[in-house]
């Protein structure tokens, strides 16, 4: 039996055709029906226009696109023998605002995506989705102190950042961050950050009183803790203060080589297929990316403890993402305090009109690695190529070699399809850029 | 009042910008969300597409594209269906208003509700009288909230020729910019990453000829592009996006586009006088750094 579904309430729209055999999902064909052609409008544009256009690929993770774009152009400068050294202050500001975008993303996902999808499977009434509103608006407000606005800032530019904050913005940010932390402590965590950071196993986590542990407990009570296991292979490609690139298979960490990343378009309409989504692969294999991958790469004690019991199941995926929110807040505070405002915000690089080179920019976006590749001729974009996180997680393989989300769905109870699918936080608008 | 929020070709940026409204839950208490792409609402997209649901205010996010299907139905057909029913239609963001970024890909087949760039035409011309354009890439949450509250009080906002409410778009982004004094005295920003200097002369700032209240109703309650040292990119105008956005196009070192409504000769006279003075305070850093000593 084939059950066709159009998945709404994600970023954009996806279509899943579930093949159901003996009350189990035997296979799931995932397709993305829309196309926008963002790479095409970049061709022929001056390089800096990528800083404005690429964030508009995605309303929820546009800042990650901005960071990937600026890294790509700066990497082209390095390739041309004219490397750009941004100040530690500019680097810290870029990390702070990127992390704030991750925070609002994670909170939206937990309250607006995960909770409504879990509700039909749980006996108790789950926390209200409106729990997202205040922390989301506050994260974006802190982001805007430096980046001018959220969504769709364009404040990172080859050579640094456009803003030059004073102690005022630094203090405002620290004050608002304290407010944000208070909200998370009272609603999400149910304990203060210092106590939370001591937690290293699932028992201690489930003993808390916030929305996070409530959801974990509800999953256990309703027999959902083991569902949604995938390949148990993870990939991190972006270099950040909180995580470094790594490939993890069978809990073994290995270095990665970005040249081993490839795209496969054999399922796309252009090749007579059924989707606009291309697959992203590393050494020809599918990997899961995002907060769980980053937790494994960081050797995070709490997530490794949950992983030891449930592997890469839904429960680990959810816990990793909420847990990362707390780590991000702590790291944002450290970076804010470390800002040396005496440093320059921007150092003018060689005029871009003299730049003819190729560059690659990789950042860890909320859902995993985001890759921008650019080819410039005299400062004009000749080619722009983007690989988004959803191309990793929602890659479309075969029954024998399924993509990560497909693998997690195969063998599952059909009633669990929605929450498993959504646990990968599908971003259709990114995929079909 | 019943709201249906539908999407054309979009990045979801207007949806997410609206979520930043500081009193979202209170605001939404005044309305019934029949459908919204992300927020809790009464009906699924499929139901909106297949049934005839109540709709007083139709909000469209994203550009209109021929033959765009969502939930197995032609989106434009359903937009027209609800447009006929609704008392008011709001184009949320630049794409729905004028076509915006997504129009660049295929200007023949992608555009706004009643504008293709600045040309007045489009699939909803029959309902033009009901339309309020709220351009901005993305929309500012307070701008949308403001219009929703007006409509709830049965007040229809006064609009300009591009159907933008005057209370929000009569201003220029330039109004309220912290760098105004540098503009008056023609002191340019030496480079990016400074608190001082005007971004209109070299960094491509379009604020002096872009309509919007970005520096009156601040973004996220705290800032704006120009306050963060980023040039205004002109995102509320039908000409958005232009190219080469971080550089000012000049003719004989004079910005090619004059501030809104200022004749070139007037501008040259005033700026010639202003430039002849050297005002030490405006040429010094606001907060000196050790490296400035």
mmCIF file of C-alpha atoms in Angstrom, chain B residues 5-279:
data_model
loop_
_atom_site.group_PDB
_atom_site.id
_atom_site.type_symbol
_atom_site.label_atom_id
_atom_site.label_comp_id
_atom_site.label_asym_id
_atom_site.label_seq_id
_atom_site.Cartn_x
_atom_site.Cartn_y
_atom_site.Cartn_z
ATOM 1 C CA UNK B 5 -2.198 33.496 5.302
ATOM 2 C CA UNK B 6 -1.110 31.933 1.998
ATOM 3 C CA UNK B 7 2.314 31.655 0.386
ATOM 4 C CA UNK B 8 3.518 32.072 -3.167
ATOM 5 C CA UNK B 9 7.204 31.820 -4.044
ATOM 6 C CA UNK B 10 8.875 32.712 -0.767
ATOM 7 C CA UNK B 11 11.741 32.192 1.652
ATOM 8 C CA UNK B 12 9.291 32.251 4.616
ATOM 9 C CA UNK B 13 11.090 35.383 5.828
ATOM 10 C CA UNK B 14 7.877 37.323 6.379
ATOM 11 C CA UNK B 15 6.401 34.495 8.404
ATOM 12 C CA UNK B 16 9.498 34.414 10.574
ATOM 13 C CA UNK B 17 9.772 38.179 10.858
ATOM 14 C CA UNK B 18 6.177 38.314 12.107
ATOM 15 C CA UNK B 19 7.074 35.766 14.818
ATOM 16 C CA UNK B 20 9.448 38.404 16.244
ATOM 17 C CA UNK B 21 6.548 40.655 17.206
ATOM 18 C CA UNK B 22 7.060 41.390 20.922
ATOM 19 C CA UNK B 23 3.384 40.878 21.829
ATOM 20 C CA UNK B 24 2.451 38.246 19.294
ATOM 21 C CA UNK B 25 0.126 36.196 21.496
ATOM 22 C CA UNK B 26 -1.819 39.303 22.602
ATOM 23 C CA UNK B 27 -2.064 40.559 19.039
ATOM 24 C CA UNK B 28 -3.339 37.219 17.791
ATOM 25 C CA UNK B 29 -6.022 37.147 20.482
ATOM 26 C CA UNK B 30 -7.893 39.721 18.387
ATOM 27 C CA UNK B 31 -8.047 37.477 15.318
ATOM 28 C CA UNK B 32 -8.868 33.950 14.262
ATOM 29 C CA UNK B 33 -6.110 32.311 12.278
ATOM 30 C CA UNK B 34 -7.969 30.142 9.809
ATOM 31 C CA UNK B 35 -4.616 29.191 8.286
ATOM 32 C CA UNK B 36 -1.004 30.191 8.840
ATOM 33 C CA UNK B 37 2.080 28.351 7.533
ATOM 34 C CA UNK B 38 3.720 27.950 10.960
ATOM 35 C CA UNK B 39 1.515 29.242 13.781
ATOM 36 C CA UNK B 40 -1.196 27.136 15.402
ATOM 37 C CA UNK B 41 -4.352 27.650 13.335
ATOM 38 C CA UNK B 42 -7.805 26.231 12.712
ATOM 39 C CA UNK B 43 -7.272 24.562 9.325
ATOM 40 C CA UNK B 44 -4.603 22.823 7.273
ATOM 41 C CA UNK B 45 -3.404 24.143 3.942
ATOM 42 C CA UNK B 46 -5.197 21.275 2.245
ATOM 43 C CA UNK B 47 -8.473 22.373 3.833
ATOM 44 C CA UNK B 48 -7.892 25.950 2.653
ATOM 45 C CA UNK B 49 -7.300 24.623 -0.840
ATOM 46 C CA UNK B 50 -10.265 22.269 -0.946
ATOM 47 C CA UNK B 51 -12.945 23.944 1.155
ATOM 48 C CA UNK B 52 -14.504 27.382 1.248
ATOM 49 C CA UNK B 53 -13.365 28.733 4.607
ATOM 50 C CA UNK B 54 -14.171 32.091 6.217
ATOM 51 C CA UNK B 55 -11.751 34.861 5.265
ATOM 52 C CA UNK B 56 -11.978 38.535 6.214
ATOM 53 C CA UNK B 57 -8.310 39.343 5.761
ATOM 54 C CA UNK B 58 -6.217 37.531 3.178
ATOM 55 C CA UNK B 59 -2.465 37.807 3.726
ATOM 56 C CA UNK B 60 -0.200 36.814 0.851
ATOM 57 C CA UNK B 61 3.495 36.173 1.397
ATOM 58 C CA UNK B 62 5.769 35.558 -1.588
ATOM 59 C CA UNK B 63 5.624 36.247 -5.283
ATOM 60 C CA UNK B 64 2.838 34.980 -7.508
ATOM 61 C CA UNK B 65 3.943 32.422 -10.056
ATOM 62 C CA UNK B 66 1.827 30.910 -12.821
ATOM 63 C CA UNK B 67 1.104 27.232 -12.255
ATOM 64 C CA UNK B 68 2.448 27.083 -8.703
ATOM 65 C CA UNK B 69 0.875 24.150 -6.873
ATOM 66 C CA UNK B 70 0.632 23.643 -3.160
ATOM 67 C CA UNK B 71 -1.224 20.768 -1.539
ATOM 68 C CA UNK B 72 -2.087 19.576 -5.059
ATOM 69 C CA UNK B 73 -3.950 22.767 -5.972
ATOM 70 C CA UNK B 74 -3.182 25.805 -8.065
ATOM 71 C CA UNK B 75 -2.192 28.493 -5.560
ATOM 72 C CA UNK B 76 -3.230 31.467 -7.687
ATOM 73 C CA UNK B 77 -6.694 30.006 -8.254
ATOM 74 C CA UNK B 78 -7.209 29.731 -4.504
ATOM 75 C CA UNK B 79 -5.804 33.205 -3.885
ATOM 76 C CA UNK B 80 -8.339 34.624 -6.333
ATOM 77 C CA UNK B 81 -11.109 32.630 -4.655
ATOM 78 C CA UNK B 82 -10.329 34.092 -1.235
ATOM 79 C CA UNK B 83 -9.515 37.539 -2.649
ATOM 80 C CA UNK B 84 -13.104 37.757 -3.881
ATOM 81 C CA UNK B 85 -14.377 36.919 -0.378
ATOM 82 C CA UNK B 86 -12.006 38.936 1.772
ATOM 83 C CA UNK B 87 -12.620 42.539 2.828
ATOM 84 C CA UNK B 88 -8.908 43.272 2.777
ATOM 85 C CA UNK B 89 -5.863 41.772 1.095
ATOM 86 C CA UNK B 90 -2.398 42.364 2.522
ATOM 87 C CA UNK B 91 0.738 41.768 0.455
ATOM 88 C CA UNK B 92 3.207 40.865 3.207
ATOM 89 C CA UNK B 93 6.702 41.698 1.996
ATOM 90 C CA UNK B 94 8.307 42.866 -1.229
ATOM 91 C CA UNK B 95 7.764 39.655 -3.216
ATOM 92 C CA UNK B 96 3.966 39.751 -2.869
ATOM 93 C CA UNK B 97 3.977 43.534 -3.382
ATOM 94 C CA UNK B 98 6.259 43.902 -6.395
ATOM 95 C CA UNK B 99 7.832 40.523 -7.193
ATOM 96 C CA UNK B 100 11.060 41.158 -5.291
ATOM 97 C CA UNK B 101 13.976 38.759 -5.336
ATOM 98 C CA UNK B 102 12.074 35.792 -6.727
ATOM 99 C CA UNK B 103 10.875 37.795 -9.709
ATOM 100 C CA UNK B 104 14.483 38.069 -10.904
ATOM 101 C CA UNK B 105 14.470 34.409 -11.870
ATOM 102 C CA UNK B 106 11.586 34.671 -14.333
ATOM 103 C CA UNK B 107 10.095 38.183 -14.621
ATOM 104 C CA UNK B 108 7.634 37.001 -17.278
ATOM 105 C CA UNK B 109 5.908 34.552 -14.957
ATOM 106 C CA UNK B 110 6.699 35.693 -11.399
ATOM 107 C CA UNK B 111 5.556 38.958 -9.837
ATOM 108 C CA UNK B 112 3.460 40.814 -7.291
ATOM 109 C CA UNK B 113 -0.304 40.865 -6.773
ATOM 110 C CA UNK B 114 -0.936 44.094 -8.675
ATOM 111 C CA UNK B 115 2.571 45.312 -9.453
ATOM 112 C CA UNK B 116 5.323 43.870 -11.602
ATOM 113 C CA UNK B 117 8.199 45.924 -10.312
ATOM 114 C CA UNK B 118 6.741 49.444 -10.584
ATOM 115 C CA UNK B 119 4.377 48.599 -13.435
ATOM 116 C CA UNK B 120 0.753 48.405 -12.352
ATOM 117 C CA UNK B 121 -0.508 45.014 -13.527
ATOM 118 C CA UNK B 122 -0.974 41.555 -12.129
ATOM 119 C CA UNK B 123 -3.384 38.728 -11.443
ATOM 120 C CA UNK B 124 -5.334 40.544 -8.697
ATOM 121 C CA UNK B 125 -6.101 43.792 -10.549
ATOM 122 C CA UNK B 126 -9.838 43.122 -10.147
ATOM 123 C CA UNK B 127 -9.359 43.391 -6.367
ATOM 124 C CA UNK B 128 -6.918 46.294 -6.375
ATOM 125 C CA UNK B 129 -9.141 48.399 -4.094
ATOM 126 C CA UNK B 130 -8.809 45.853 -1.308
ATOM 127 C CA UNK B 131 -5.036 45.570 -1.461
ATOM 128 C CA UNK B 132 -2.551 47.019 1.003
ATOM 129 C CA UNK B 133 1.104 46.554 0.108
ATOM 130 C CA UNK B 134 3.562 46.132 2.978
ATOM 131 C CA UNK B 135 6.883 45.768 1.174
ATOM 132 C CA UNK B 136 10.116 45.115 3.009
ATOM 133 C CA UNK B 137 12.480 42.205 2.647
ATOM 134 C CA UNK B 138 11.318 40.944 5.072
ATOM 135 C CA UNK B 139 8.200 42.716 6.344
ATOM 136 C CA UNK B 140 8.635 44.494 9.674
ATOM 137 C CA UNK B 141 6.406 42.750 12.257
ATOM 138 C CA UNK B 142 5.173 46.070 13.679
ATOM 139 C CA UNK B 143 4.139 47.245 10.217
ATOM 140 C CA UNK B 144 1.918 44.224 9.751
ATOM 141 C CA UNK B 145 0.584 44.410 13.309
ATOM 142 C CA UNK B 146 -0.214 48.091 12.813
ATOM 143 C CA UNK B 147 -2.271 47.444 9.694
ATOM 144 C CA UNK B 148 -4.065 44.483 11.260
ATOM 145 C CA UNK B 149 -5.060 46.623 14.229
ATOM 146 C CA UNK B 150 -6.332 49.401 11.934
ATOM 147 C CA UNK B 151 -8.453 46.934 9.997
ATOM 148 C CA UNK B 152 -9.846 45.547 13.221
ATOM 149 C CA UNK B 153 -10.983 49.059 14.153
ATOM 150 C CA UNK B 154 -12.574 49.371 10.686
ATOM 151 C CA UNK B 155 -10.067 52.005 9.666
ATOM 152 C CA UNK B 156 -8.530 51.548 6.222
ATOM 153 C CA UNK B 157 -5.021 53.004 6.061
ATOM 154 C CA UNK B 158 -4.333 55.869 3.640
ATOM 155 C CA UNK B 159 -1.860 54.670 1.044
ATOM 156 C CA UNK B 160 0.545 56.046 -1.573
ATOM 157 C CA UNK B 161 0.435 55.292 -5.304
ATOM 158 C CA UNK B 162 2.138 51.937 -4.631
ATOM 159 C CA UNK B 163 -0.606 51.059 -2.100
ATOM 160 C CA UNK B 164 1.770 51.400 0.871
ATOM 161 C CA UNK B 165 0.262 52.878 4.078
ATOM 162 C CA UNK B 166 1.463 56.464 4.474
ATOM 163 C CA UNK B 167 1.782 56.153 8.241
ATOM 164 C CA UNK B 168 4.599 53.673 7.597
ATOM 165 C CA UNK B 169 6.019 54.576 4.185
ATOM 166 C CA UNK B 170 5.721 58.369 4.005
ATOM 167 C CA UNK B 171 9.047 58.446 5.818
ATOM 168 C CA UNK B 172 12.362 57.682 4.249
ATOM 169 C CA UNK B 173 14.680 55.130 5.814
ATOM 170 C CA UNK B 174 17.032 58.105 6.060
ATOM 171 C CA UNK B 175 14.692 59.769 8.603
ATOM 172 C CA UNK B 176 15.935 58.954 12.070
ATOM 173 C CA UNK B 177 19.243 57.543 10.890
ATOM 174 C CA UNK B 178 21.925 58.196 13.503
ATOM 175 C CA UNK B 179 24.273 59.261 10.704
ATOM 176 C CA UNK B 180 22.068 62.167 9.555
ATOM 177 C CA UNK B 181 24.479 64.838 10.732
ATOM 178 C CA UNK B 182 27.234 63.338 8.602
ATOM 179 C CA UNK B 183 24.864 63.493 5.635
ATOM 180 C CA UNK B 184 24.047 67.161 6.306
ATOM 181 C CA UNK B 185 27.709 68.116 6.401
ATOM 182 C CA UNK B 186 28.770 65.688 3.663
ATOM 183 C CA UNK B 187 31.132 63.635 5.764
ATOM 184 C CA UNK B 188 31.394 60.170 4.255
ATOM 185 C CA UNK B 189 32.193 56.934 6.047
ATOM 186 C CA UNK B 190 35.837 56.138 5.318
ATOM 187 C CA UNK B 191 35.049 52.449 5.180
ATOM 188 C CA UNK B 192 32.695 49.849 6.687
ATOM 189 C CA UNK B 193 32.799 49.096 10.397
ATOM 190 C CA UNK B 194 32.637 52.653 11.715
ATOM 191 C CA UNK B 195 30.129 54.497 13.883
ATOM 192 C CA UNK B 196 30.877 57.704 12.017
ATOM 193 C CA UNK B 197 30.190 58.964 8.514
ATOM 194 C CA UNK B 198 27.360 58.713 6.024
ATOM 195 C CA UNK B 199 27.037 55.558 3.915
ATOM 196 C CA UNK B 200 25.335 57.345 0.991
ATOM 197 C CA UNK B 201 28.528 58.490 -0.749
ATOM 198 C CA UNK B 202 30.545 55.312 -1.095
ATOM 199 C CA UNK B 203 28.892 52.343 0.612
ATOM 200 C CA UNK B 204 25.761 52.291 -1.531
ATOM 201 C CA UNK B 205 23.200 53.408 1.063
ATOM 202 C CA UNK B 206 19.763 53.915 -0.510
ATOM 203 C CA UNK B 207 18.098 55.333 2.607
ATOM 204 C CA UNK B 208 17.734 58.906 1.221
ATOM 205 C CA UNK B 209 15.418 57.617 -1.523
ATOM 206 C CA UNK B 210 13.836 54.535 0.085
ATOM 207 C CA UNK B 211 10.421 54.731 1.754
ATOM 208 C CA UNK B 212 10.056 52.988 5.086
ATOM 209 C CA UNK B 213 10.145 53.621 8.802
ATOM 210 C CA UNK B 214 13.162 51.412 9.608
ATOM 211 C CA UNK B 215 14.789 54.204 11.605
ATOM 212 C CA UNK B 216 11.516 55.245 13.262
ATOM 213 C CA UNK B 217 10.160 51.850 14.263
ATOM 214 C CA UNK B 218 13.421 50.032 14.840
ATOM 215 C CA UNK B 219 14.027 46.442 13.784
ATOM 216 C CA UNK B 220 13.585 43.897 16.546
ATOM 217 C CA UNK B 221 12.922 46.957 18.700
ATOM 218 C CA UNK B 222 16.594 47.913 18.837
ATOM 219 C CA UNK B 223 18.363 48.624 15.551
ATOM 220 C CA UNK B 224 18.335 49.049 11.780
ATOM 221 C CA UNK B 225 20.690 48.377 8.900
ATOM 222 C CA UNK B 226 22.197 51.849 8.980
ATOM 223 C CA UNK B 227 22.577 51.743 12.773
ATOM 224 C CA UNK B 228 24.581 48.556 12.286
ATOM 225 C CA UNK B 229 26.705 50.279 9.628
ATOM 226 C CA UNK B 230 25.064 48.391 6.758
ATOM 227 C CA UNK B 231 23.822 50.422 3.791
ATOM 228 C CA UNK B 232 20.067 50.509 3.229
ATOM 229 C CA UNK B 233 19.458 48.086 0.351
ATOM 230 C CA UNK B 234 16.226 49.742 -0.796
ATOM 231 C CA UNK B 235 14.142 46.654 -0.047
ATOM 232 C CA UNK B 236 10.763 48.414 0.284
ATOM 233 C CA UNK B 237 10.873 49.787 -3.267
ATOM 234 C CA UNK B 238 9.615 48.197 -6.503
ATOM 235 C CA UNK B 239 13.168 48.475 -7.879
ATOM 236 C CA UNK B 240 14.469 46.003 -5.287
ATOM 237 C CA UNK B 241 16.857 44.265 -5.754
ATOM 238 C CA UNK B 242 19.257 46.497 -7.597
ATOM 239 C CA UNK B 243 22.792 45.333 -8.278
ATOM 240 C CA UNK B 244 26.145 46.229 -6.715
ATOM 241 C CA UNK B 245 24.499 47.031 -3.419
ATOM 242 C CA UNK B 246 27.540 47.828 -1.299
ATOM 243 C CA UNK B 247 28.925 50.515 -3.576
ATOM 244 C CA UNK B 248 27.506 53.903 -4.581
ATOM 245 C CA UNK B 249 27.128 54.457 -8.281
ATOM 246 C CA UNK B 250 28.500 57.924 -8.933
ATOM 247 C CA UNK B 251 28.757 60.351 -11.856
ATOM 248 C CA UNK B 252 31.759 62.670 -11.501
ATOM 249 C CA UNK B 253 31.947 61.557 -7.820
ATOM 250 C CA UNK B 254 28.332 62.661 -7.162
ATOM 251 C CA UNK B 255 25.852 59.898 -6.205
ATOM 252 C CA UNK B 256 23.884 58.977 -9.326
ATOM 253 C CA UNK B 257 20.562 58.780 -7.458
ATOM 254 C CA UNK B 258 19.586 61.946 -5.621
ATOM 255 C CA UNK B 259 17.773 61.998 -2.281
ATOM 256 C CA UNK B 260 14.021 61.687 -2.908
ATOM 257 C CA UNK B 261 12.587 64.849 -4.426
ATOM 258 C CA UNK B 262 15.791 66.909 -4.278
ATOM 259 C CA UNK B 263 16.755 68.444 -7.651
ATOM 260 C CA UNK B 264 20.347 67.721 -8.596
ATOM 261 C CA UNK B 265 21.258 71.397 -8.837
ATOM 262 C CA UNK B 266 19.871 72.081 -5.354
ATOM 263 C CA UNK B 267 21.796 69.132 -3.991
ATOM 264 C CA UNK B 268 25.037 70.262 -5.644
ATOM 265 C CA UNK B 269 24.684 73.810 -4.313
ATOM 266 C CA UNK B 270 24.030 72.737 -0.742
ATOM 267 C CA UNK B 271 26.611 69.960 -0.695
ATOM 268 C CA UNK B 272 29.222 72.259 -2.293
ATOM 269 C CA UNK B 273 28.779 74.713 0.566
ATOM 270 C CA UNK B 274 28.681 72.017 3.248
ATOM 271 C CA UNK B 275 31.780 70.333 1.869
ATOM 272 C CA UNK B 276 33.771 73.577 1.922
ATOM 273 C CA UNK B 277 33.866 73.473 5.722
ATOM 274 C CA UNK B 278 35.950 71.095 7.725
ATOM 275 C CA UNK B 279 34.230 70.351 10.973
#
